[in-house]
PDB file of C-alpha atoms and ligand atoms in Angstrom:
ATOM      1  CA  UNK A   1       0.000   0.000   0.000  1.00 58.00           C
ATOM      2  CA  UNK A   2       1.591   3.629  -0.816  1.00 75.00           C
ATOM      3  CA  UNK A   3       0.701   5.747   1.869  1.00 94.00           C
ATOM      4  CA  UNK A   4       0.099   9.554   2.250  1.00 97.00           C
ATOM      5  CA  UNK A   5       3.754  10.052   4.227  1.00 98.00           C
ATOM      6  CA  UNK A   6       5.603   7.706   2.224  1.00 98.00           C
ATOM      7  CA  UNK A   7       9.525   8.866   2.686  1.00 97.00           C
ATOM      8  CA  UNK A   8       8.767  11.429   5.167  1.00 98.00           C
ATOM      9  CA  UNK A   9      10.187  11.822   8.656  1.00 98.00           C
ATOM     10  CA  UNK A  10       7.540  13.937  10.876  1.00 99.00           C
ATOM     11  CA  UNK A  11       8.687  14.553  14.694  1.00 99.00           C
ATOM     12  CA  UNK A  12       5.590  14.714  17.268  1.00 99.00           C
ATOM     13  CA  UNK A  13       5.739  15.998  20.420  1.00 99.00           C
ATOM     14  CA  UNK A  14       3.982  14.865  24.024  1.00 98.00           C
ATOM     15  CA  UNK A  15       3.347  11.409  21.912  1.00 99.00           C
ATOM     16  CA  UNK A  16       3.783   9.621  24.676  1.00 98.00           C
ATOM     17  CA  UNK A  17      -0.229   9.240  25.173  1.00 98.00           C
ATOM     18  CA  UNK A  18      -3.665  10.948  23.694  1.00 98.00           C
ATOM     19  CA  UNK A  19      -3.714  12.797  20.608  1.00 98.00           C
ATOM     20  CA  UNK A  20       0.296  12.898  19.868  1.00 98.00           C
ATOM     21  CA  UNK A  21       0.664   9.100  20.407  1.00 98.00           C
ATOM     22  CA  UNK A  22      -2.621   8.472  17.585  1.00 98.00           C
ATOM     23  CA  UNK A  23      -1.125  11.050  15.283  1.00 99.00           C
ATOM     24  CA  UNK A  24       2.316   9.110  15.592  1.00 99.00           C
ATOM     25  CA  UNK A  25       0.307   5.603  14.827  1.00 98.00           C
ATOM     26  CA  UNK A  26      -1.448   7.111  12.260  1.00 98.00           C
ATOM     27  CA  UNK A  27       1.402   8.752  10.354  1.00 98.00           C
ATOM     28  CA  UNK A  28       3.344   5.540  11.038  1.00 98.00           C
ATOM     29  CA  UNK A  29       0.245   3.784   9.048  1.00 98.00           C
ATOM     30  CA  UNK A  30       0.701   5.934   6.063  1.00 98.00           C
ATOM     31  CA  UNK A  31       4.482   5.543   5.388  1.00 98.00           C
ATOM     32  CA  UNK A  32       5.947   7.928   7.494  1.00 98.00           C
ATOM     33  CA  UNK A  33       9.284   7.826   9.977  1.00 98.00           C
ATOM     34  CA  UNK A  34       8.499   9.128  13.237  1.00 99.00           C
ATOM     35  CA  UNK A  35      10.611  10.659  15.835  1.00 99.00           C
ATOM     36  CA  UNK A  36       8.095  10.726  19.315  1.00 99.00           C
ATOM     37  CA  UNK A  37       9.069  13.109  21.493  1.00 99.00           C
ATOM     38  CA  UNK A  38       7.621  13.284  25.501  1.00 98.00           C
ATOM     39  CA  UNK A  39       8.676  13.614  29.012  1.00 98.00           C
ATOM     40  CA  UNK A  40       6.848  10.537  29.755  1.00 98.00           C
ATOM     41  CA  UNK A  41       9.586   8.391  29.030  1.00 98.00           C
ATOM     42  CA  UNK A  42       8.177   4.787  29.468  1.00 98.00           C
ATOM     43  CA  UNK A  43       4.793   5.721  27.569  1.00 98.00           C
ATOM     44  CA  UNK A  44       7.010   6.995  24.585  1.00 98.00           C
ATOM     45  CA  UNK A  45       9.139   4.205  24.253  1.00 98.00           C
ATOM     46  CA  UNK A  46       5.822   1.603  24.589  1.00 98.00           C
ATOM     47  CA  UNK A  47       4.340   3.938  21.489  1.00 98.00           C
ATOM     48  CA  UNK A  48       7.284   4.224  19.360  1.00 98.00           C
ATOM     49  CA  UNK A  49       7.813   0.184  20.324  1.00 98.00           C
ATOM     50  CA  UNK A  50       4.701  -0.135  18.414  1.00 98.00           C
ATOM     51  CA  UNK A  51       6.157   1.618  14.871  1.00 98.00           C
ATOM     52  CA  UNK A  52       9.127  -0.889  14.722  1.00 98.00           C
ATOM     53  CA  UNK A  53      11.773   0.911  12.871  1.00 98.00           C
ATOM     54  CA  UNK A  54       9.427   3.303  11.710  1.00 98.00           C
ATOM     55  CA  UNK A  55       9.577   5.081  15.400  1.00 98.00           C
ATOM     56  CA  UNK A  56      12.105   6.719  17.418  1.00 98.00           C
ATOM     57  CA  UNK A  57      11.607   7.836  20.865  1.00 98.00           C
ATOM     58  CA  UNK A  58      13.465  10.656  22.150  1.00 98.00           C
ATOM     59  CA  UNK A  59      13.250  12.226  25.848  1.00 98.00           C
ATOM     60  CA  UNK A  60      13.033  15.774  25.858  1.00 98.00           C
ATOM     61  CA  UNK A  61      11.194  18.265  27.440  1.00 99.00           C
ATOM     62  CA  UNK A  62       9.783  20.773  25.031  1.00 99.00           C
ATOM     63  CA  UNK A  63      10.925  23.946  27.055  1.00 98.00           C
ATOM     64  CA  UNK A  64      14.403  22.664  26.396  1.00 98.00           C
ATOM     65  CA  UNK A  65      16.495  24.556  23.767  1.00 98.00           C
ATOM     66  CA  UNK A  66      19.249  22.493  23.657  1.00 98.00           C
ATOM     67  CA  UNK A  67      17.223  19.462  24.101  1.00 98.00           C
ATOM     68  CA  UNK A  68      15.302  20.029  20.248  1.00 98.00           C
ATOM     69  CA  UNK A  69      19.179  20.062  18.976  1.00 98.00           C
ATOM     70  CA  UNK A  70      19.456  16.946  20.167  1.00 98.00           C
ATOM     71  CA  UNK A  71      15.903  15.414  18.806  1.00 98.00           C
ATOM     72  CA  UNK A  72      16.586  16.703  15.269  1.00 98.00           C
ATOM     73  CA  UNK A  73      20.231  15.352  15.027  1.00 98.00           C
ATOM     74  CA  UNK A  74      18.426  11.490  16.117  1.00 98.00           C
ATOM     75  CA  UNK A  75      16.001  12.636  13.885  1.00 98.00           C
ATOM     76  CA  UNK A  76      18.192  13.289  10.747  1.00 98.00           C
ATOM     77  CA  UNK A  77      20.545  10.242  12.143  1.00 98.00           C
ATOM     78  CA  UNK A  78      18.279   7.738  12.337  1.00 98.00           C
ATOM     79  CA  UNK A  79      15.964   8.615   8.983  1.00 98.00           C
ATOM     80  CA  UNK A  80      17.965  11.054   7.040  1.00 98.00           C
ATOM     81  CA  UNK A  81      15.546  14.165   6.876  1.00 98.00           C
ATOM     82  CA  UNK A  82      12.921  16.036   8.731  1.00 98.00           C
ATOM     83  CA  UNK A  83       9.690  17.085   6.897  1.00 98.00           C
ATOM     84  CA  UNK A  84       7.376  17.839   9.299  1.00 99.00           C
ATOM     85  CA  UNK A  85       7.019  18.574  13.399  1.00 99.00           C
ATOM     86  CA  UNK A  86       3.969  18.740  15.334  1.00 99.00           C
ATOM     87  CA  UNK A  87       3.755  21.102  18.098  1.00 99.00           C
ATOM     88  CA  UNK A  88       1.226  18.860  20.351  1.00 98.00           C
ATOM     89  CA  UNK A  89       2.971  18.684  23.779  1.00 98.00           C
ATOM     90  CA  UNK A  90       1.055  20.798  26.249  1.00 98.00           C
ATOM     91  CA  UNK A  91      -0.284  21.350  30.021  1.00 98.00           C
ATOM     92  CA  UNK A  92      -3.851  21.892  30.653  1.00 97.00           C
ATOM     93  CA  UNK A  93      -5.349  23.843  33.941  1.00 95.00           C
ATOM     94  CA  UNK A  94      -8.208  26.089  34.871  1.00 96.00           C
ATOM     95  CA  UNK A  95      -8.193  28.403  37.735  1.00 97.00           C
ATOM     96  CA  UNK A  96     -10.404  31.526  38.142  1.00 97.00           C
ATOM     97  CA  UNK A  97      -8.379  34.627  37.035  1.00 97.00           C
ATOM     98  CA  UNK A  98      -8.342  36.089  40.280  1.00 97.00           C
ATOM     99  CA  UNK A  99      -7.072  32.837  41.879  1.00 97.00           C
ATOM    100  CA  UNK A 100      -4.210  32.080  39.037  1.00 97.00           C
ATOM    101  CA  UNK A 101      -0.836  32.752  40.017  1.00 97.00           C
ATOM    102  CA  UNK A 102       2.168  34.425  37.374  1.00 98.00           C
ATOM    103  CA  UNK A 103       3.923  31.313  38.525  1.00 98.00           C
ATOM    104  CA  UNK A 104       1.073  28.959  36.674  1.00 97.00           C
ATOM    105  CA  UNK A 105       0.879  31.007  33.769  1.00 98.00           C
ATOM    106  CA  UNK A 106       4.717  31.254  33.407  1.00 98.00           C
ATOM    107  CA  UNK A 107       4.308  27.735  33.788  1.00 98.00           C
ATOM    108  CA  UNK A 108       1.735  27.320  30.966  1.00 98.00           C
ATOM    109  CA  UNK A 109       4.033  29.840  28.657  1.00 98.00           C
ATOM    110  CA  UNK A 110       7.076  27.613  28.930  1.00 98.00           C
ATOM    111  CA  UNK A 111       5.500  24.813  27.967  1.00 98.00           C
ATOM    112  CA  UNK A 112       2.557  25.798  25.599  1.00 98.00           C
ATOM    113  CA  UNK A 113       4.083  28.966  23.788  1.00 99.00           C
ATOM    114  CA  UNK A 114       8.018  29.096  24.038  1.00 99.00           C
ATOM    115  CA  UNK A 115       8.362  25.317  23.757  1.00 99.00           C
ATOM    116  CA  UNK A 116       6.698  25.383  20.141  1.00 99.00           C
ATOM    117  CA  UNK A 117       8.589  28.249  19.092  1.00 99.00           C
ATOM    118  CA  UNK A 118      12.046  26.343  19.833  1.00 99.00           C
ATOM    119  CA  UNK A 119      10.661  23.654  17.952  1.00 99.00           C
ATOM    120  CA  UNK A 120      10.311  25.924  14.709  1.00 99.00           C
ATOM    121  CA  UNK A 121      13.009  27.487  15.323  1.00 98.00           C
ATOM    122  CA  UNK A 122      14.971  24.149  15.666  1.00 98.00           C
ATOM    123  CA  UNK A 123      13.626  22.309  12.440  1.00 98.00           C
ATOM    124  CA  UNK A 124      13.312  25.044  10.001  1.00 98.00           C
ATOM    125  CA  UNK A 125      17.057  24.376   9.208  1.00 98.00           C
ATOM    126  CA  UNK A 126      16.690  20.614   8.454  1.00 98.00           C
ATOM    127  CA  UNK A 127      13.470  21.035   6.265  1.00 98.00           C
ATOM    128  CA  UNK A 128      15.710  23.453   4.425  1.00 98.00           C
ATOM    129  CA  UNK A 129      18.348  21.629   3.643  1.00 98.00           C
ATOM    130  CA  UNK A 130      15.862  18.319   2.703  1.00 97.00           C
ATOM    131  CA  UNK A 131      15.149  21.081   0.109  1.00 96.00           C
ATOM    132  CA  UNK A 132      11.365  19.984  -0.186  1.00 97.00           C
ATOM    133  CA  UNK A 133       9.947  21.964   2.420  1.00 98.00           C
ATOM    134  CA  UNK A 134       7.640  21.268   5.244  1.00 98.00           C
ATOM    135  CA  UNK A 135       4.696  21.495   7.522  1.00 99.00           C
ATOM    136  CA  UNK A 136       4.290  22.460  10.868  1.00 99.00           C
ATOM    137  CA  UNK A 137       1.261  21.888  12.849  1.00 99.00           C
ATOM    138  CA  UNK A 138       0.602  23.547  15.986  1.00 99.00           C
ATOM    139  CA  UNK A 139      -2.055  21.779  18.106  1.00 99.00           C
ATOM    140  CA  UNK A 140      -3.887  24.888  19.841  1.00 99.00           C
ATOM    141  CA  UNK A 141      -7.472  24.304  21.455  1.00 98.00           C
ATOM    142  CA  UNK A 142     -10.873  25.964  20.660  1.00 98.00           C
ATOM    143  CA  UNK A 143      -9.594  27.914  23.979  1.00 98.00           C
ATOM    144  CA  UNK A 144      -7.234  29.244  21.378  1.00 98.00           C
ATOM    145  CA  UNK A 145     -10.360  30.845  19.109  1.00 98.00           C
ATOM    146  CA  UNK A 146     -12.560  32.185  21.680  1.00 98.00           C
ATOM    147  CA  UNK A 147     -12.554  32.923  25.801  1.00 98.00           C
ATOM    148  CA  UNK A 148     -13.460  29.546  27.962  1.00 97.00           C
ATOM    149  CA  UNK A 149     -14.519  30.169  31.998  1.00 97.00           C
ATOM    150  CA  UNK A 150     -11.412  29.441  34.029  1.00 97.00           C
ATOM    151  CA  UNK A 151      -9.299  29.704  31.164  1.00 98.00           C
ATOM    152  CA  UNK A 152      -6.856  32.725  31.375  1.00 97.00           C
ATOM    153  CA  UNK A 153      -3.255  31.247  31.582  1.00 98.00           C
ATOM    154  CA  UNK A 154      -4.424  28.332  29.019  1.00 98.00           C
ATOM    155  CA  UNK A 155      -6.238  30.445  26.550  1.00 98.00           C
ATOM    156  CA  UNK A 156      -3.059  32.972  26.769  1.00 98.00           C
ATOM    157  CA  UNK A 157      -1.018  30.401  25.744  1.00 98.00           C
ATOM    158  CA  UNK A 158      -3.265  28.976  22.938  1.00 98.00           C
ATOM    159  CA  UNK A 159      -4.168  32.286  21.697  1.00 99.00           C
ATOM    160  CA  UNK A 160      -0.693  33.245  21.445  1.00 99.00           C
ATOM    161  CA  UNK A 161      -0.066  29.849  19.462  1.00 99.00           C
ATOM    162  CA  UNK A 162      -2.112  30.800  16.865  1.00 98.00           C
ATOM    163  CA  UNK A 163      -0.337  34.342  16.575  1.00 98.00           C
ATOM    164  CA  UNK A 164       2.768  32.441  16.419  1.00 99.00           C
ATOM    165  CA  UNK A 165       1.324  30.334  13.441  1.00 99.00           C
ATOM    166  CA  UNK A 166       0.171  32.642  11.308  1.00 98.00           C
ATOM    167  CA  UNK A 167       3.453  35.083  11.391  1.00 98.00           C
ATOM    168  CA  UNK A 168       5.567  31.838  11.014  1.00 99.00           C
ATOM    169  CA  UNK A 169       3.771  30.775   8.433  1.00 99.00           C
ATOM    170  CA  UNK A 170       4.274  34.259   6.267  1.00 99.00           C
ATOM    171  CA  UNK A 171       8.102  33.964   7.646  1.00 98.00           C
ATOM    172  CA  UNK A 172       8.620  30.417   6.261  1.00 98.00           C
ATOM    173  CA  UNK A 173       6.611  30.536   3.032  1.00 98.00           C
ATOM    174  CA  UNK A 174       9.356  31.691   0.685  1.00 98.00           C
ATOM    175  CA  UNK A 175      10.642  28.229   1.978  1.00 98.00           C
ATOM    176  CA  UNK A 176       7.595  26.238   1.095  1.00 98.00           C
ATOM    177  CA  UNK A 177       7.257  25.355   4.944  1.00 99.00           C
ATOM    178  CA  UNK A 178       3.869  25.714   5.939  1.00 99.00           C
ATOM    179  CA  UNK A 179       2.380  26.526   9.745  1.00 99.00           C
ATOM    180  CA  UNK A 180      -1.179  26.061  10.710  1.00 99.00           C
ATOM    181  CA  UNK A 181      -2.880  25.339  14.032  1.00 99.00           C
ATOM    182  CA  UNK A 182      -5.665  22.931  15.011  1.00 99.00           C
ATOM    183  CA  UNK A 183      -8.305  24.224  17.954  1.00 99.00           C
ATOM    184  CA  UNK A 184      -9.962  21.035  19.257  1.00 98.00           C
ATOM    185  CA  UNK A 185     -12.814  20.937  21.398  1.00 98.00           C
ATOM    186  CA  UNK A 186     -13.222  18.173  24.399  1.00 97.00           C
ATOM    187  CA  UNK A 187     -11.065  15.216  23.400  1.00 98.00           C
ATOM    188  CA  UNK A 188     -11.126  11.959  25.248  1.00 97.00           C
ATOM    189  CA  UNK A 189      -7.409  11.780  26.532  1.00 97.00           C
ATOM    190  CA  UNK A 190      -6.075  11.734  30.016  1.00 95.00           C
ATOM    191  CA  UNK A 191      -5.243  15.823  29.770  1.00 94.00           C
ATOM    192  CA  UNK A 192      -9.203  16.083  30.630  1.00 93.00           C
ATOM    193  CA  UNK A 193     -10.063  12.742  31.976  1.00 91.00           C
ATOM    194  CA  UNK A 194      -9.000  13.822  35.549  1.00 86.00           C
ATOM    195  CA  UNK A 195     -10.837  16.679  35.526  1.00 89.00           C
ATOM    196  CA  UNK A 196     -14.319  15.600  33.953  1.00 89.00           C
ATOM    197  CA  UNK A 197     -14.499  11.813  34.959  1.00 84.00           C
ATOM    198  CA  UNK A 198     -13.124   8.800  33.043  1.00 84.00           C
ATOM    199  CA  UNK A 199     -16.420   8.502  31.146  1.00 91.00           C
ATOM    200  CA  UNK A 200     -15.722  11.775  28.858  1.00 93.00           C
ATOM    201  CA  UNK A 201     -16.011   9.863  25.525  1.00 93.00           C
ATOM    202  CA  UNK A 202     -18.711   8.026  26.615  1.00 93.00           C
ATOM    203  CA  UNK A 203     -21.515  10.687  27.932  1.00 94.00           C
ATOM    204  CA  UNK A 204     -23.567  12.967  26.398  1.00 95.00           C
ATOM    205  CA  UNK A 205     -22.483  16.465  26.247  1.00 96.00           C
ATOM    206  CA  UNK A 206     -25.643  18.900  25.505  1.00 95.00           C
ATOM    207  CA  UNK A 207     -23.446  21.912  24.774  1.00 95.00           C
ATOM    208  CA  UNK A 208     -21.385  20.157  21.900  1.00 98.00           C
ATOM    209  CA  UNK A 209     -23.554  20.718  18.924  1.00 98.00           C
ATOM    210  CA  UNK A 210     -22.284  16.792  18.084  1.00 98.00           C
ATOM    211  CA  UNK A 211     -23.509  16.209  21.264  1.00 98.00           C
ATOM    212  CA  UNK A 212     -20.463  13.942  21.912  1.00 97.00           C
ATOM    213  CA  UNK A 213     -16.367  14.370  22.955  1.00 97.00           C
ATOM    214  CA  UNK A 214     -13.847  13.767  20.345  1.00 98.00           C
ATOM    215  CA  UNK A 215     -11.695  10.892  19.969  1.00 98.00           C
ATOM    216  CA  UNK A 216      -8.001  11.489  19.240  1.00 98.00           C
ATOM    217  CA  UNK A 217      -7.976   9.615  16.303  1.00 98.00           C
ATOM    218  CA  UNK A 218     -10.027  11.888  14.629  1.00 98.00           C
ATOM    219  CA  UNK A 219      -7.616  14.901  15.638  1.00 98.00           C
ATOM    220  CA  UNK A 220      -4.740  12.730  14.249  1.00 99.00           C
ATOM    221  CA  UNK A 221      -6.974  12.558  10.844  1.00 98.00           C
ATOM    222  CA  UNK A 222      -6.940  16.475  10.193  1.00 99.00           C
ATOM    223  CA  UNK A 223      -3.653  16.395  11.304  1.00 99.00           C
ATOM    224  CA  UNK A 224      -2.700  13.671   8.456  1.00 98.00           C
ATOM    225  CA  UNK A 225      -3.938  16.040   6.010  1.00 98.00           C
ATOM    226  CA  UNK A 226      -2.328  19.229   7.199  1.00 99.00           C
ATOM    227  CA  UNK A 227       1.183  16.928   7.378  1.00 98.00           C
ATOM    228  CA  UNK A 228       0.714  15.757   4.095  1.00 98.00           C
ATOM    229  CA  UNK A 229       0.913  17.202   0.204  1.00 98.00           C
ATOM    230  CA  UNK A 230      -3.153  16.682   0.638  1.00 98.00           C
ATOM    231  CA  UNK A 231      -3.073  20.322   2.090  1.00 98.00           C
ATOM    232  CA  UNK A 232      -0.627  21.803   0.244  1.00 98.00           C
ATOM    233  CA  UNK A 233      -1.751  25.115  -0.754  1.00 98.00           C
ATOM    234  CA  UNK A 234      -2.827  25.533   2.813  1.00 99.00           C
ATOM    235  CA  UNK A 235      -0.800  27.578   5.480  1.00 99.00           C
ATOM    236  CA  UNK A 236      -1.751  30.159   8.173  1.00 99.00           C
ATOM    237  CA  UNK A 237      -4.432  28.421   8.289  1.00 99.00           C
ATOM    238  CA  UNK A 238      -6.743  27.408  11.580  1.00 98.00           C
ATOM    239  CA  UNK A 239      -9.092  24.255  11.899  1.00 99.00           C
ATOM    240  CA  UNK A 240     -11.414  24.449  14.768  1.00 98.00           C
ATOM    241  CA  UNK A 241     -12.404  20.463  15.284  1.00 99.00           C
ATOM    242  CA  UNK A 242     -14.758  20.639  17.714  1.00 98.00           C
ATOM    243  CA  UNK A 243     -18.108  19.240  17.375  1.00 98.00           C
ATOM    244  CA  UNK A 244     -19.277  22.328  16.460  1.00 98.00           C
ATOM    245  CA  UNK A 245     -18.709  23.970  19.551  1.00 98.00           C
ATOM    246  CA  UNK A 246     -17.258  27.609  18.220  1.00 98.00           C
ATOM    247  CA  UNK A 247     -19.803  27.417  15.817  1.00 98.00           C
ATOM    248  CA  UNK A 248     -22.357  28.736  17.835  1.00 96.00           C
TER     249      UNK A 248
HETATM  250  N1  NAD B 301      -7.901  16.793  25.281  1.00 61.57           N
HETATM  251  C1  NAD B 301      -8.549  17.897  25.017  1.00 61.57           C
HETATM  252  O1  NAD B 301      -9.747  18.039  25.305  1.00 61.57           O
HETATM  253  C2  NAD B 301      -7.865  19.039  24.311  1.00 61.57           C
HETATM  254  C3  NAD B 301      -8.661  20.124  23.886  1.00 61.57           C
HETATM  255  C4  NAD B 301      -8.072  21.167  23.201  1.00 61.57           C
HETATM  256  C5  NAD B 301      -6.713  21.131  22.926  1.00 61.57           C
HETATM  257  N2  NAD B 301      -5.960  20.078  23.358  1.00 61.57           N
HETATM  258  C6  NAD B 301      -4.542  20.108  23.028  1.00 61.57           C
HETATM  259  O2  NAD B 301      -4.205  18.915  22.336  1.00 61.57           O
HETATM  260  C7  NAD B 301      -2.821  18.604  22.561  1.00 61.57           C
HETATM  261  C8  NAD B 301      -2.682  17.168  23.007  1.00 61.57           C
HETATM  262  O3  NAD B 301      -3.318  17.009  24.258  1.00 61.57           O
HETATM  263  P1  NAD B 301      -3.880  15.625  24.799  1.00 61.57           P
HETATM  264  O4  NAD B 301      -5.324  15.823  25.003  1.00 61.57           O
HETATM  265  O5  NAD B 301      -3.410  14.502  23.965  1.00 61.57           O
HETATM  266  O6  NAD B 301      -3.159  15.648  26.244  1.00 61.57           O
HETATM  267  P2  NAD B 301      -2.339  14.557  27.075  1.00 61.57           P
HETATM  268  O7  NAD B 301      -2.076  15.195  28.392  1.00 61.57           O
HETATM  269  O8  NAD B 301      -3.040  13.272  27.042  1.00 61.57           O
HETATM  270  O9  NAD B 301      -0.983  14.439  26.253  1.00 61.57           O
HETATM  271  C9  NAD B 301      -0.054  15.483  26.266  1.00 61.57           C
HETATM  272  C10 NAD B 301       1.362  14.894  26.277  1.00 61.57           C
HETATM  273  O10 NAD B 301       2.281  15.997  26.332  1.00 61.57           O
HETATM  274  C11 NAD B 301       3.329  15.640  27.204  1.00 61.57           C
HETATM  275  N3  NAD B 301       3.972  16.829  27.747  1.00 61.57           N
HETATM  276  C12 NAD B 301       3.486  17.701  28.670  1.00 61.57           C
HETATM  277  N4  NAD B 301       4.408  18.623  28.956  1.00 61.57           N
HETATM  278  C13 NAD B 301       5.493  18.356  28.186  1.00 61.57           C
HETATM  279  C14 NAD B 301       6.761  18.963  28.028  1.00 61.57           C
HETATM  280  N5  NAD B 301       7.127  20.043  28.737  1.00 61.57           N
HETATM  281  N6  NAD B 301       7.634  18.425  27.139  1.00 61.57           N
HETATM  282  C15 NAD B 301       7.290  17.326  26.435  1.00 61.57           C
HETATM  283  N7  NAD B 301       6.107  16.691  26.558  1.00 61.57           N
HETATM  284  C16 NAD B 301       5.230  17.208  27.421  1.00 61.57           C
HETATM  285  C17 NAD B 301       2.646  14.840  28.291  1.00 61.57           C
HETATM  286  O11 NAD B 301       3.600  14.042  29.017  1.00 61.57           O
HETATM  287  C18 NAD B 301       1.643  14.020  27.503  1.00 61.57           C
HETATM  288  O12 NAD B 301       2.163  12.776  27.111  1.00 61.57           O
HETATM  289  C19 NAD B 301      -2.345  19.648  23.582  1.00 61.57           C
HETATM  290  O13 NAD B 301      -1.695  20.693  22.897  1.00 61.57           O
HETATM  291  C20 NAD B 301      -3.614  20.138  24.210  1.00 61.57           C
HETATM  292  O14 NAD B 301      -3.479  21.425  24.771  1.00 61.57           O
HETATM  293  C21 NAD B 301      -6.504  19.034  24.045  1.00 61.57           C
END
């Protein structure tokens, strides 16, 4: 079978579990090398296990600058060329505005914001020299699009995501690298599961126009598309996947 990533090496961050470790499967299923990124070092290796030789795990924290240095060069090692990085590694929290500290949303930042921007920063040079270009998808949240209750630090960060997409994106283009962000809604991973019950992709949920949570396999199937030469006149682009949530 000739797959949609056939010859392509895409690194994916936080894969370690939810929607990074489906997008790795996924892109795994359609050809593609993948270098899995996560500070969850035993779920990475189980998920990258999975690919064969088609996965490489790599622990690194994505608020580490020297640390993305490091995952491109196993990166290029181990498959020769980098075409495409996720930006999916995140923290999730709520807290009332007047009850969040700087130290949370500094917190939040690191990891959200800055750690994405390293990532660009760090693999623009390889997908230059592979002299094909690239794609870079930066998993925001619908908290990204509009304001959520309880949502300050997280829907700073998100906001600021998409910002940072859509000025990379008019950056990179003369390099035929293109940046757009994804804005789920509620997806069943472990990120919400703590907060909302184990049960998330099982119950109803009345405000979701689809009346139902997403699953991350469906994230990882928009995500295909933006990785792949499917979207290819598409950059600086969003994609709310949400139910229909932000349609309202
Ligand atoms: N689940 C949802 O409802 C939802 C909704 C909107 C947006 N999102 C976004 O989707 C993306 C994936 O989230 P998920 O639901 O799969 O969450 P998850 O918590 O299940 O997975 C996130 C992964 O990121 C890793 N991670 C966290 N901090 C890291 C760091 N500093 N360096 C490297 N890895 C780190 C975690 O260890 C974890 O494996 C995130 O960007 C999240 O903000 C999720």
């Amino acid at each position: 079978m000739s797959g949609r990533l056939d010859g392509r090496t895409v690194v994916v961050t936080g894969a370690g579990r939810g929607q990074g470790a489906a997008e790795a499967r996924l892109f795994a299923e359609h050809g593609a090398r993948v270098v899995l990124t996560d500070v969850r070092e035993e779920e990475g290796r189980a998920v990258a296990g999975e690919l064969g030789d088609q996965g490489l795990f790599v622990t690194h924290d994505v608020t580490d600058a020297a640390g993305w240095q490091q995952v491109v060069r196993a990166g290029l090692d181990a498959f020769g060329r980098i075409d495409a990085l996720v930006n999916n590694a995140a923290l999730w929290r709520t807290a009332p505005i007047e009850e969040e500290t700087e130290d949370n949303l500094q917190r939040l930042l690191r990891v959200n914001l800055v750690g994405p921007f390293l990532g660009i920063q760090a693999v623009v040079p390889a997908m230059r020299a592979g002299g094909d270009g690239g794609s870079i998808v930066n998993i925001s949240s619908t908290a990204g699009l509009v304001g959520i209750v309880g949502h300050a630090s997280y829907g700073a960060t998100k906001f600021g995501l998409r910002g940072l997409t859509k000025s990379a994106a008019l950056d990179l283009a003369r390099h035929r690298i293109r940046v757009n962000s994804v804005h789920p809604g509620m997806v069943d991973t472990p990120m919400i599961a703590g907060a909302l019950g184990g049960d998330v992709g099982e119950r109803e949920w009345p405000n979701v126009p689809l009346h139902r949570a997403g699953r991350p396999e469906e994230v990882a199937e928009l995500v295909l598309y933006l990785v792949s030469d499917a979207s290819s006149y598409v950059t600086g682009a969003e994609f709310a996947i949400d139910g229909g949530l932000t349609a309202q």
